[in-house]
Coordinates of C-alpha atoms and ligand atoms in Angstrom, one line a residue:
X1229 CA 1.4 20.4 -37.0
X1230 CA 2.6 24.2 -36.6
X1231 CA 5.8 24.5 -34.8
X1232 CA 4.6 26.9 -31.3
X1233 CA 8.1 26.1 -29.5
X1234 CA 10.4 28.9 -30.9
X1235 CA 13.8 29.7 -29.4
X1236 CA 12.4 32.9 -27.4
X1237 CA 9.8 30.8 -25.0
X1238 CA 12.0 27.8 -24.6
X1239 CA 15.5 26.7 -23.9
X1240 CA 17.4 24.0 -23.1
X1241 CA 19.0 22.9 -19.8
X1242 CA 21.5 20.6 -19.5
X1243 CA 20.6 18.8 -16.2
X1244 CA 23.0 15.5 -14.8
X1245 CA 19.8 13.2 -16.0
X1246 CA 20.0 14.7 -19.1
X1247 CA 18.4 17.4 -21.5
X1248 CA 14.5 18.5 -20.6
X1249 CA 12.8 21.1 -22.3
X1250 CA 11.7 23.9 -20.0
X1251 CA 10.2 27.5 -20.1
X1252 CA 12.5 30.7 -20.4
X1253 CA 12.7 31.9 -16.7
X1254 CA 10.0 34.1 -15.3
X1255 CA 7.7 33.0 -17.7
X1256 CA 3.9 32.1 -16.6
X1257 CA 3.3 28.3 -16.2
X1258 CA 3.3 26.6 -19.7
X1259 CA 0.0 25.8 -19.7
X1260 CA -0.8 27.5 -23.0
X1261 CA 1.5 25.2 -25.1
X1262 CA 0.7 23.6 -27.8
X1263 CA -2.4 25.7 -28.2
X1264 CA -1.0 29.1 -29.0
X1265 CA -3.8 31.9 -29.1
X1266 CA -1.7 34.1 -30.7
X1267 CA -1.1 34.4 -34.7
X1268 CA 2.2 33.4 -35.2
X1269 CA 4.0 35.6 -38.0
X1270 CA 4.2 33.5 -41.0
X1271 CA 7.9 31.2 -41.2
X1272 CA 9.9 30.4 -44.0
X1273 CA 9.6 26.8 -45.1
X1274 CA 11.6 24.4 -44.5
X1275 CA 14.4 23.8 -47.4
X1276 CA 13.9 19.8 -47.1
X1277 CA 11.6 17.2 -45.9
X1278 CA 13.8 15.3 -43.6
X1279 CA 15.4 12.7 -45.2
X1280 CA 17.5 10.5 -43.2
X1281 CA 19.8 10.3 -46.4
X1282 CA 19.3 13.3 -48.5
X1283 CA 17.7 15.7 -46.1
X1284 CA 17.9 18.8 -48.0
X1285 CA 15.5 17.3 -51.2
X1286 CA 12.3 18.3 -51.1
X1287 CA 10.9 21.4 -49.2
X1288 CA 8.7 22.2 -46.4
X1289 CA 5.7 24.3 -46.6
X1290 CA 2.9 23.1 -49.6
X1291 CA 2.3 20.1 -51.5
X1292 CA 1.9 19.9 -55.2
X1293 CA -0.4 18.7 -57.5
X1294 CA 0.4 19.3 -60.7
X1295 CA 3.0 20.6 -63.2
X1296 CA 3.1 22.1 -66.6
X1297 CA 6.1 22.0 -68.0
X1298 CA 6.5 24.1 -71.2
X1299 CA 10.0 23.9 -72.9
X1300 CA 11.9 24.5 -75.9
X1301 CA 15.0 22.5 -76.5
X1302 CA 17.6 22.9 -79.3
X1303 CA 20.2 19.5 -79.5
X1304 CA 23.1 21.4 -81.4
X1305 CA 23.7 23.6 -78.4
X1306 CA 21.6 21.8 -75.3
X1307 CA 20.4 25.0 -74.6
X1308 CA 17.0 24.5 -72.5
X1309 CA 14.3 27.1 -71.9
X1310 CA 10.5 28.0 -71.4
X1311 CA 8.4 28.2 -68.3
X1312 CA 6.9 25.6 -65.4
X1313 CA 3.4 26.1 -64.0
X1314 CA 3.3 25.0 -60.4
X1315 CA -0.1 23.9 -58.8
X1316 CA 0.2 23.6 -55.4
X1317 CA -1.6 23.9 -51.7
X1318 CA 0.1 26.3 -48.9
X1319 CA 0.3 23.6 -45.7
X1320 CA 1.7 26.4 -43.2
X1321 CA 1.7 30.0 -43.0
X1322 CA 4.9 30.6 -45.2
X1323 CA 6.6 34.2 -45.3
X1324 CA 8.6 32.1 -48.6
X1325 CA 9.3 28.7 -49.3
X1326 CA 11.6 26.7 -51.2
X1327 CA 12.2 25.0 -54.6
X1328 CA 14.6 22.6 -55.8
X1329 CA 16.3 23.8 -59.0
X1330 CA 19.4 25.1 -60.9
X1331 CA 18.8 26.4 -64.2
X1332 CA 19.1 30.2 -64.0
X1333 CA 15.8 31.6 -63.3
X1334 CA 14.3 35.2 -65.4
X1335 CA 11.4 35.4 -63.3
X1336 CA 8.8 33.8 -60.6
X1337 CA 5.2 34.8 -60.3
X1338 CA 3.3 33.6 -57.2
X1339 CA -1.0 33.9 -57.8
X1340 CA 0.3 36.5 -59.9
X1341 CA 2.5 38.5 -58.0
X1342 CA 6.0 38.9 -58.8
X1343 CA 8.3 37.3 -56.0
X1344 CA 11.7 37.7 -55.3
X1345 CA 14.4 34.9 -55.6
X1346 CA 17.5 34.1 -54.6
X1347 CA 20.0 30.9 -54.4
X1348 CA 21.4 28.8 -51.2
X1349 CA 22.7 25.7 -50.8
X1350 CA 23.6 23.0 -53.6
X1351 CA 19.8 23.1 -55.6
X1352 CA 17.8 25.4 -53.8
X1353 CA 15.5 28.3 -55.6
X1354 CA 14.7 30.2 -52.6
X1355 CA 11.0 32.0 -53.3
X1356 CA 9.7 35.4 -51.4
X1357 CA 6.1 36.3 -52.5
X1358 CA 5.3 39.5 -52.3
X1359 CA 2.4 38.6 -50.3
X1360 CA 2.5 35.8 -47.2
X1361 CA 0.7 32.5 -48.1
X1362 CA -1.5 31.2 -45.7
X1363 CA -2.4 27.8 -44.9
X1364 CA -4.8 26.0 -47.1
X1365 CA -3.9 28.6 -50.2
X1366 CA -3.9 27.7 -53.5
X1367 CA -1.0 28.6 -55.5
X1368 CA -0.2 29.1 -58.8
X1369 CA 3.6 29.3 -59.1
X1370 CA 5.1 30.4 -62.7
X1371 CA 8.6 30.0 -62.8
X1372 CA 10.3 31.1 -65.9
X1373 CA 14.2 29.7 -66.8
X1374 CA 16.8 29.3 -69.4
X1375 CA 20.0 26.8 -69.0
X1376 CA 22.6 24.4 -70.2
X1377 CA 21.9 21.8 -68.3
X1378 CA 24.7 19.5 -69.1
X1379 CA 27.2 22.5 -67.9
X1380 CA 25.2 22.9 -64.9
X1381 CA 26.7 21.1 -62.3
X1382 CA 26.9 20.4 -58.9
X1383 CA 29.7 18.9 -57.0
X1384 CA 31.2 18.7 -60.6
X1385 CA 28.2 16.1 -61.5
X1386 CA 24.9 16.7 -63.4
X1387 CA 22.1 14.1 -63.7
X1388 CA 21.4 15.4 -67.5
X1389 CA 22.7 13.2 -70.2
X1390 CA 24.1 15.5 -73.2
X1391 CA 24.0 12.5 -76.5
X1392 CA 24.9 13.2 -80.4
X1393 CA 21.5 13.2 -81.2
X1394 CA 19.5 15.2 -78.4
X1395 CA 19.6 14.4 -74.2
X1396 CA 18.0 12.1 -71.7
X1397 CA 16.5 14.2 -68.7
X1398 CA 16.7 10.6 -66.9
X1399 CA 18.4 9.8 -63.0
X1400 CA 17.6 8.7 -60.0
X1401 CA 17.4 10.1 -57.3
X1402 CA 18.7 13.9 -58.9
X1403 CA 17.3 14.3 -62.2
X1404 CA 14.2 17.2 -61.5
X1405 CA 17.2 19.8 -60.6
X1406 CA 18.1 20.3 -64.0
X1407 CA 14.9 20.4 -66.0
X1408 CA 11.9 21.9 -64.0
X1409 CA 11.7 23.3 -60.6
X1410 CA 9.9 21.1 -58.0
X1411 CA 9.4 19.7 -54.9
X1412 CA 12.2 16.8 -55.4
X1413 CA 10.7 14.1 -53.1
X1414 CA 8.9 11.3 -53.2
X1415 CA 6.5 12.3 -50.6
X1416 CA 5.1 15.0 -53.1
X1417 CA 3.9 13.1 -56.5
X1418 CA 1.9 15.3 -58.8
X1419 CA 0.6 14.9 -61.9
X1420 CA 2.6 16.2 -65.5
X1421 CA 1.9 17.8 -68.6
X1422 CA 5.3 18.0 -70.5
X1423 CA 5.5 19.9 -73.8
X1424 CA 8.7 20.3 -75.5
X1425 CA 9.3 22.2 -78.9
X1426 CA 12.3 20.8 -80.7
X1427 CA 13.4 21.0 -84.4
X1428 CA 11.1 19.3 -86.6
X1429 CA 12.8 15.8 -87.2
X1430 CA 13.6 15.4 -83.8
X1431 CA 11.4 13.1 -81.3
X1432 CA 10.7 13.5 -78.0
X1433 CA 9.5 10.9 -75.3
X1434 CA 8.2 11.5 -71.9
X1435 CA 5.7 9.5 -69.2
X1436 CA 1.9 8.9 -69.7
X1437 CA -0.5 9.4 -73.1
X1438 CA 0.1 12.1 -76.1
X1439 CA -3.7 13.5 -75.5
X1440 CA -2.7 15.2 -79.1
X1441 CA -0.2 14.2 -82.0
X1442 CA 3.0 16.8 -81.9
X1443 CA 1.7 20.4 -83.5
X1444 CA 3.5 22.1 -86.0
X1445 CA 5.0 25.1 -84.4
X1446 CA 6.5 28.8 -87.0
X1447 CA 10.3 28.4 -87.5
X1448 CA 10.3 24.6 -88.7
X1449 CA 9.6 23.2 -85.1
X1450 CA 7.4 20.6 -83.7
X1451 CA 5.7 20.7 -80.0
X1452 CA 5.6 17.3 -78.3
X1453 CA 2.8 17.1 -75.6
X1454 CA 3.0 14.2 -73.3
X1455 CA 0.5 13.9 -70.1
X1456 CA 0.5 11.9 -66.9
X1457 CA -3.0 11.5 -64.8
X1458 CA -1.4 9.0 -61.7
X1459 CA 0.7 10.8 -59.1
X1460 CA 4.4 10.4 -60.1
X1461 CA 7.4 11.2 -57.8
X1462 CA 9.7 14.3 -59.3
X1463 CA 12.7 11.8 -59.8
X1464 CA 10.0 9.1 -62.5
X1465 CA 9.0 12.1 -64.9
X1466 CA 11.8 11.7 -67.9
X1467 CA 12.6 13.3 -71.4
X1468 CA 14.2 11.5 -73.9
X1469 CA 14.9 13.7 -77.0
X1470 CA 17.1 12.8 -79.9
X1471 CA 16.1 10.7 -83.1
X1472 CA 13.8 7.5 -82.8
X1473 CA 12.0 5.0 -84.1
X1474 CA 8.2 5.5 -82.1
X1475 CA 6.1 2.1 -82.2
X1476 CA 2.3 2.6 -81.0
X1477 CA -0.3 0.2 -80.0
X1478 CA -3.1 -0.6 -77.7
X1479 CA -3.2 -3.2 -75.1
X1480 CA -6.2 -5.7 -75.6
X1481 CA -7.5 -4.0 -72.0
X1482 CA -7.1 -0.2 -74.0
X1483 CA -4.1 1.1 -72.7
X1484 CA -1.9 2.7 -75.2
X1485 CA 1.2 1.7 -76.1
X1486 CA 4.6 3.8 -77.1
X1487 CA 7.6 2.4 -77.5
X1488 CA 10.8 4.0 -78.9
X1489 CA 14.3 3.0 -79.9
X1490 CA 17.0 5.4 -80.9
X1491 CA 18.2 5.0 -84.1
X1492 CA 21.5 4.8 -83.0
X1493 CA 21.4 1.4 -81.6
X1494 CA 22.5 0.1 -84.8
X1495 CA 23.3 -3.8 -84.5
X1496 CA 22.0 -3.8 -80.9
X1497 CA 18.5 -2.3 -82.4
X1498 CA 16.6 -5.8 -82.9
X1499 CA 17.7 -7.5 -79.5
X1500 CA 16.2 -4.2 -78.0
X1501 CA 12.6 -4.4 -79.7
X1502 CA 12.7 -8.2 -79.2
X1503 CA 12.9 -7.5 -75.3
X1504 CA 10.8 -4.1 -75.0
X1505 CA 8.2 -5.0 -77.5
X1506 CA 7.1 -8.7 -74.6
X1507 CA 6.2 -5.2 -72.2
X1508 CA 2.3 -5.6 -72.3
X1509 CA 3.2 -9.5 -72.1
X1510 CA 5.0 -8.9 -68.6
X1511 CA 2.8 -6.6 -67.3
X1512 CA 0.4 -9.2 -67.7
X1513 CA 2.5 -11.7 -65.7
X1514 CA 3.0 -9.1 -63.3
X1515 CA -0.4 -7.9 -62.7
X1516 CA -1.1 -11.3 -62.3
X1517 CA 1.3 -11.6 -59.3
X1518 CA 1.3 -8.0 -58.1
X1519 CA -1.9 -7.0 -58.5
X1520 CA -3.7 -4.6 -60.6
X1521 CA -1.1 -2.3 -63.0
X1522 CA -1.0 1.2 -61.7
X1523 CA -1.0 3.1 -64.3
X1524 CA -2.6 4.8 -67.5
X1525 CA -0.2 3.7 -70.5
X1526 CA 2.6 1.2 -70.8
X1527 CA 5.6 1.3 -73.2
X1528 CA 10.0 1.3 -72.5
X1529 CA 12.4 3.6 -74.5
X1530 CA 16.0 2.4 -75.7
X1531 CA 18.1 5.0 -75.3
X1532 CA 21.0 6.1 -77.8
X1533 CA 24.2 3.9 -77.4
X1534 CA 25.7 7.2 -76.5
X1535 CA 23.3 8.4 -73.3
X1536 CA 23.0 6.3 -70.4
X1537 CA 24.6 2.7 -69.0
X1538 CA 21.8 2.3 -66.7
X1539 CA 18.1 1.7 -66.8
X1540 CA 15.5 3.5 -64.9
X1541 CA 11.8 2.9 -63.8
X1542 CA 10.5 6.2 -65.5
X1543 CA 6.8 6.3 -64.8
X1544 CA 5.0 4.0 -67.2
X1545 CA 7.7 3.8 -69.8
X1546 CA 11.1 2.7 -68.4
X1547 CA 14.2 4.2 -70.3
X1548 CA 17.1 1.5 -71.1
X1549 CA 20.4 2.3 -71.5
X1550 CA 21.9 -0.1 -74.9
X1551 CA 24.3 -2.1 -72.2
X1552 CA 21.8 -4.7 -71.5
X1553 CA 20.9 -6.3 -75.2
X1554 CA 24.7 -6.9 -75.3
X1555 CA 24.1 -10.1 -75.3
X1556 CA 21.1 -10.1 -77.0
X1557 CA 17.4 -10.0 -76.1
X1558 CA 17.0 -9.3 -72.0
X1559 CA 13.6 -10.0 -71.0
X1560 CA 15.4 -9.9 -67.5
X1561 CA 16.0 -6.1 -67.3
X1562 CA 12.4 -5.3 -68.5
X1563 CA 10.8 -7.6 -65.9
X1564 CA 12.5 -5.6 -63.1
X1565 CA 11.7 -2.3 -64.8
X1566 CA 8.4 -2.8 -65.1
X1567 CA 8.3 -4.6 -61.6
X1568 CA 9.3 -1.1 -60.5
X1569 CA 6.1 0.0 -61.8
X1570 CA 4.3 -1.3 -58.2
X1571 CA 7.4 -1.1 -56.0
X1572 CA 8.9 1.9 -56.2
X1573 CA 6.7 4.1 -58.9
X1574 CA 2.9 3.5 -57.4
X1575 CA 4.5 2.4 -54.2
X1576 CA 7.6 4.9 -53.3
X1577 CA 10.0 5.4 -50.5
X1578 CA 8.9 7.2 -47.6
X1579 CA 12.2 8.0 -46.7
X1580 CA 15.1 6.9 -48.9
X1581 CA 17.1 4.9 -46.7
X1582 CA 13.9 2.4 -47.8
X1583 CA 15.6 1.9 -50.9
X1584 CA 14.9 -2.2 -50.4
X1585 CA 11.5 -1.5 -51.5
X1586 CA 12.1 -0.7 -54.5
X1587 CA 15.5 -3.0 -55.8
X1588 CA 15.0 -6.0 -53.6
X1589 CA 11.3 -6.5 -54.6
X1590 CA 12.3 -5.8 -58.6
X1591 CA 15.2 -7.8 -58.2
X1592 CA 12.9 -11.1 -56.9
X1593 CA 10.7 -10.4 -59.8
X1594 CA 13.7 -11.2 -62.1
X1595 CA 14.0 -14.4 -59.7
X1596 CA 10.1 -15.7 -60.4
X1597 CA 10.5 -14.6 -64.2
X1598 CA 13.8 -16.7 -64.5
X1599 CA 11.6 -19.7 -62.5
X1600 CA 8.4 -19.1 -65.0
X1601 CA 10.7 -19.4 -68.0
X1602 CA 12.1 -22.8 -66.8
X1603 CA 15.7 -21.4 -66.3
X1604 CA 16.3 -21.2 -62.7
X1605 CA 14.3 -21.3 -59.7
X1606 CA 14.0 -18.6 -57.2
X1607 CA 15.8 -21.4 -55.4
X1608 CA 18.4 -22.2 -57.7
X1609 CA 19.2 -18.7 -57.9
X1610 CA 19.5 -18.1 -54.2
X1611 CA 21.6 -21.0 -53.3
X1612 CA 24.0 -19.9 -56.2
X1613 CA 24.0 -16.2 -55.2
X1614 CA 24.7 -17.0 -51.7
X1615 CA 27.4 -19.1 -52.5
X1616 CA 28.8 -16.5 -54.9
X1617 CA 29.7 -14.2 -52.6
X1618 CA 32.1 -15.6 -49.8
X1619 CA 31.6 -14.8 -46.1
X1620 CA 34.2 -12.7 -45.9
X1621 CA 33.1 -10.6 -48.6
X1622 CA 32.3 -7.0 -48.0
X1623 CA 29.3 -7.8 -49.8
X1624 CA 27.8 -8.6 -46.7
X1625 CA 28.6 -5.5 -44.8
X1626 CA 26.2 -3.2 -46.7
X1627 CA 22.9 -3.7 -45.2
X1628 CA 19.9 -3.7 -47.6
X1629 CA 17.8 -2.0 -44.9
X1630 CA 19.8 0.8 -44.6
X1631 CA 22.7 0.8 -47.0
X1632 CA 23.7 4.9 -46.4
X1633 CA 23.5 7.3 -49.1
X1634 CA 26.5 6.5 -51.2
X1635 CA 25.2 3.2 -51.1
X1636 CA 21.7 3.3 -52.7
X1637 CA 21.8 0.8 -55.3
X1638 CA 24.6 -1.6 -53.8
X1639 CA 24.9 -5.1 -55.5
X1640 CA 23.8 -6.2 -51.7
X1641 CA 20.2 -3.7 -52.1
X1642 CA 20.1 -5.8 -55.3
X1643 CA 20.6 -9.4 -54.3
X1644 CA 20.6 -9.7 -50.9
X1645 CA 17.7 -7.5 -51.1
X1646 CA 16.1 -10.3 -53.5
X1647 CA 17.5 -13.4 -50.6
X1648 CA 15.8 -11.4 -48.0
X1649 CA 12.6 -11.8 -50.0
X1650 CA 13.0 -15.8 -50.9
X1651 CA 13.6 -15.8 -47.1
X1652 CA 10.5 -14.4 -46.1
X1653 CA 8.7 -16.5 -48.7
X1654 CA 10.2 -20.1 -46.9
X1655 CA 9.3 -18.8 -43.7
X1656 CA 5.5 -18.0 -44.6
X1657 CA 5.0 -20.6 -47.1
X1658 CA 3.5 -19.4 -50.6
X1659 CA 0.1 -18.7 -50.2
X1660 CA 0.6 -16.4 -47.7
X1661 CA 3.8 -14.5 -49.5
X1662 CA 1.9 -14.3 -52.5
X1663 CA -1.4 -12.6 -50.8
X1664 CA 1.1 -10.4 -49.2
X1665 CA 2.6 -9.0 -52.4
X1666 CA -0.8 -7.9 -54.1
X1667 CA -1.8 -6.7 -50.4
X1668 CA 1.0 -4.0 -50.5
X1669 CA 0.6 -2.6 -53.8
X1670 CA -2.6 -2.2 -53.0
X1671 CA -2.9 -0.4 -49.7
X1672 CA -0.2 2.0 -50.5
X1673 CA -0.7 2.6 -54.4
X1674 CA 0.0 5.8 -55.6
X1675 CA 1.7 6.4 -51.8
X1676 CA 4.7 5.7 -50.0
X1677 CA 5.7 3.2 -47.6
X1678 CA 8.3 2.2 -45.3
X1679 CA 10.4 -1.6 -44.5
X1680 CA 8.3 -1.3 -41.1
X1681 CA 5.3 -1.2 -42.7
X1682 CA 6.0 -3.7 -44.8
X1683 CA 7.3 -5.9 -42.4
X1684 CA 4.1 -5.1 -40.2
X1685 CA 1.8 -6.0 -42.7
X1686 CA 3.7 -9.7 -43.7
X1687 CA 3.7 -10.2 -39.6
X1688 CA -0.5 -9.3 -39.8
X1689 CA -1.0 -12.2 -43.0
X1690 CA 1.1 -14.4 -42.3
X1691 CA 0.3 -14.4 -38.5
X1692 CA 4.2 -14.6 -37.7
X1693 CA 6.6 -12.5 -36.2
X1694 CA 8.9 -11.5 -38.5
X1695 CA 11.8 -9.6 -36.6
X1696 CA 14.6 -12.3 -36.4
X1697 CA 13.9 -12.7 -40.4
X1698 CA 14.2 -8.9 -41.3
X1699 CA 16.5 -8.0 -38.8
X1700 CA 18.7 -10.5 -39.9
X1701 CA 18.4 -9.9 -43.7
X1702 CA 18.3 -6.6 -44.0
X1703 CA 19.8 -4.6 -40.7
X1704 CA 23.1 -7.5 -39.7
X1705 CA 26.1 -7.2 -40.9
X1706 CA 27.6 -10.5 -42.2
X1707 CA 26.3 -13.6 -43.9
X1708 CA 23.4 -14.7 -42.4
X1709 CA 23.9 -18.4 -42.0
X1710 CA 21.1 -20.5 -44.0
X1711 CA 21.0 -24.7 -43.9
X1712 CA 20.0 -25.9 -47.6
X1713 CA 20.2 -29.2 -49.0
X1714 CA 22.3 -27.8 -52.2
X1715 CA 24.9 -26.4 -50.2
X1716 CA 25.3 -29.8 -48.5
X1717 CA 25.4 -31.2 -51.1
X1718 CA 28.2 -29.4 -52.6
X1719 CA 28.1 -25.8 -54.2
X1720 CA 25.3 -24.7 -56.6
X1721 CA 25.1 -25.3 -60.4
X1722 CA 24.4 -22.3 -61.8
X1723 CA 21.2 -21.3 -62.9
X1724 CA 20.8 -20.3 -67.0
X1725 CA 19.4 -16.8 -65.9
X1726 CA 22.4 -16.2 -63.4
X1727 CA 24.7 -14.6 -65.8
X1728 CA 21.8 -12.4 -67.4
X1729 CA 20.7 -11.2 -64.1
X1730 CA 24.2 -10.8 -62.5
X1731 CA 25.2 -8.0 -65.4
X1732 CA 21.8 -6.6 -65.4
X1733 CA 22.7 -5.7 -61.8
X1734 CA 25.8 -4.5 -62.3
X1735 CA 25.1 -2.2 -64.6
X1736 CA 22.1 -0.9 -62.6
X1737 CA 24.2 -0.4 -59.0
X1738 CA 26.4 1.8 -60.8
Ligands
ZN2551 ZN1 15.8 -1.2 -60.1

């Protein structure tokens, strides 16, 4: 809704009952409000979307829908440049409006027009047409750039990963900032066409289908074009350039198929395919449990043993860091990524205090993998992790439901994220958990959602009310006490999957 309260017709009064809203003195009876009859001067929009964690990410004022993102990246001296088309819709009058970015920018062109920039705050690109936008607009936005991005930094910190062989443009939630200028928020997913040119020789990886092989480009260089058709949030579009090892195929339902490994995984190289190559395997399982899969392609990406220690949920082809086939083959961490696929990539965070939504639901998909591979019931594994962590351990201080910002991807949003969800399933028995699952993905895919929806919508099939359960497990401090047989019994052996899982975790809640 237009804002029509502005400082000049209102002010605050402090009164003994409190603070009301009232009319600047002498002023003709309010009736008007809300339904101004005057044109309001266009406003600038707002540099975030409200986030109760990261409030400056994102930006008020338009909604994307698509971006082309046109690069040119050289590995020997990480020097990243070319151009990003914005396509986008004006959704107030805006006299300019922001953009979340940091490279240095040559120029911006709005519809055409040359506009004005300038810089504020940590990552914002602050954008002043040279005509005002009005509602409903259409606008093409060209932004043209040039950067290091791995000495770009903010807070001494950048989410690029510089590596021997190339870079991984790969982070959550900060990872757009340092690669193509966006509206950084979940609540804005857009589509993606991402074309990089590189020296011939060297690979590049990104979400979605290659609608054309890479193109032969004057200077010995090759384009890679990558495309995405589903909405993706800002954070899920990924690069991963250096040298690999590309493996193609198509799923018996037609989807294709890319997975890549670096070739500098060396002895860790076979546990890696042996895990990322089951992919189409658990998506099956998945879509079995979850519902339909939400996207257009499928595939996972094992990154260089010098890039990341982490894995993330990149839009339809996860990126692994070479940590988790340590050990060997880990079906475990590909289960969760590609759980991730429904909560978290087609289903996202309204807000990202909702962070639950995504780990704690990927975290129980490890739990009914470990169960369907006979080596640990979702049980087993929650009597053991609740007797793992003591009751006085400030493992249960963090609450899942609303962990704080420097607290995203606690071990608690992991596992007791993953408990909370075992709990829910006891209390509403299976058919009903499992029809709530599918029921989820499906009425917010390709959206956002929230714990309260989600909570709403487990209350409306199971017929329940579930506020003592999700209060408990997700918004109370402290261990939550639970009567089991096991722990009667004596504590927990411990499931064969325990271990697996418990490093996977740890190397995810970095
Ligand atoms: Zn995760």
């Amino acid at each position: 809704m237009r804002r029509v309260l502005t400082a000049a017709t209102t002010a605050l009064t402090l009164t003994t009952a409190g603070i009301m809203l009232t009319g600047t003195p002498g002023q003709a009876a309010p009736t008007g409000w809300g339904r101004p009859t005057v044109t309001l001067a266009p406003q600038p929009g707002a540099p975030g979307l409200g986030d109760s964690y990261f409030p400056d990410y994102g930006n008020g004022g338009y909604d994307v829908e698509h971006y082309d993102v046109r690069l040119r990246y050289d590995p020997a001296t990480d020097l990243l440049s070319g151009t990003t088309t914005i396509l986008a819709t004006a959704t107030e009058d805006l006299s300019r409006f922001n953009l979340d970015f940091l490279l240095d920018v040559e120029s911006v062109r709005v519809n055409g027009w040359a506009a004005t920039t300038s810089t504020e705050g940590a990552h914002e690109l602050v954008v002043t047409p040279s005509r005002t936008v009005v509602r409903g607009q259409q606008l093409t936005i060209v932004v043209r750039y040039a950067g290091i991005p791995s000495e770009t930094l903010v807070g001494g910190y950048t989410g690029w990963t510089r590596t021997d062989d190339g870079a991984l443009a790969v982070n959550e939630p900060e990872s757009a900032w340092w690669w193509f200028p966006s509206n950084d928020h979940p609540l804005d997913k857009a589509t993606f066409d991402v074309s990089v040119s590189v020296p011939t020789g060297v690979e590049v990886i990104s979400n979605g289908v290659q609608p054309r092989p890479p193109l032969a480009e004057a200077g010995n260089r090759t384009r890679w074009i990558w495309r995405t058709t589903s909405p993706t949030a800002t954070y899920l579009a990924f690069m991963a350039i250096g040298q690999y090892d590309i493996v193609t195929d198509t799923t018996p339902s037609g989807q294709p198929v890319v997975n890549a490994y670096s070739t500098s995984l060396g002895a860790l190289g076979p546990a890696a395919r042996a895990s990322i190559e089951r992919t189409g395997e658990i998506v099956d399982w998945e879509s079995g449990i979850f519902g339909p899969y939400p996207f257009e392609a499928q595939g996972g990406v094992a990154g260089p043993i010098d890039g990341i220690s982490f894995a993330l949920e990149t839009q339809t082809r996860p990126v692994y860091g070479p940590g988790f086939w340590r050990r060997g083959a880990n079906t475990y961490v590909v289960t969760h990524e590609l759980a991730h696929q429904w909560f978290g990539d087609s289903v996202s965070v309204a807000d990202w205090r909702n962070i639950w939504l995504n780990e704690g639901f990927a975290s129980y998909a490890e739990w009914l993998w470990s169960e369907e591979q006979g080596e640990g019931t979702a049980q087993e594994l929650f009597d053991f992790t609740y007797a793992s962590y003591p009751a006085d351990s400030g493992f249960w201080q963090v609450l899942p439901g609303d962990p704080g910002a420097a607290r995203v991807f606690d071990d608690a949003v992991y596992d007791r994220g993953a408990m909370t969800l075992h709990q829910l399933r006891l209390a509403v028995g299976d058919d009903a958990f499992f029809e709530i699952l599918p029921a989820w993905t499906a009425e917010h895919r390709h959206g956002n959602g929230t714990i309260e929806q989600f909570q709403a919508l487990a209350e409306r099939i199971s017929g329940l009310d579930l506020d003592d359960l999700f209060t408990t497990w997700l918004f109370t401090a402290g261990r939550p006490d639970v009567a089991t047989a096991a722990r009667k019994a004596g504590p927990p052996a411990e499931p064969k999957s325990w271990s697996t899982i418990r490093e996977s975790h740890h190397l995810h809640s970095r």
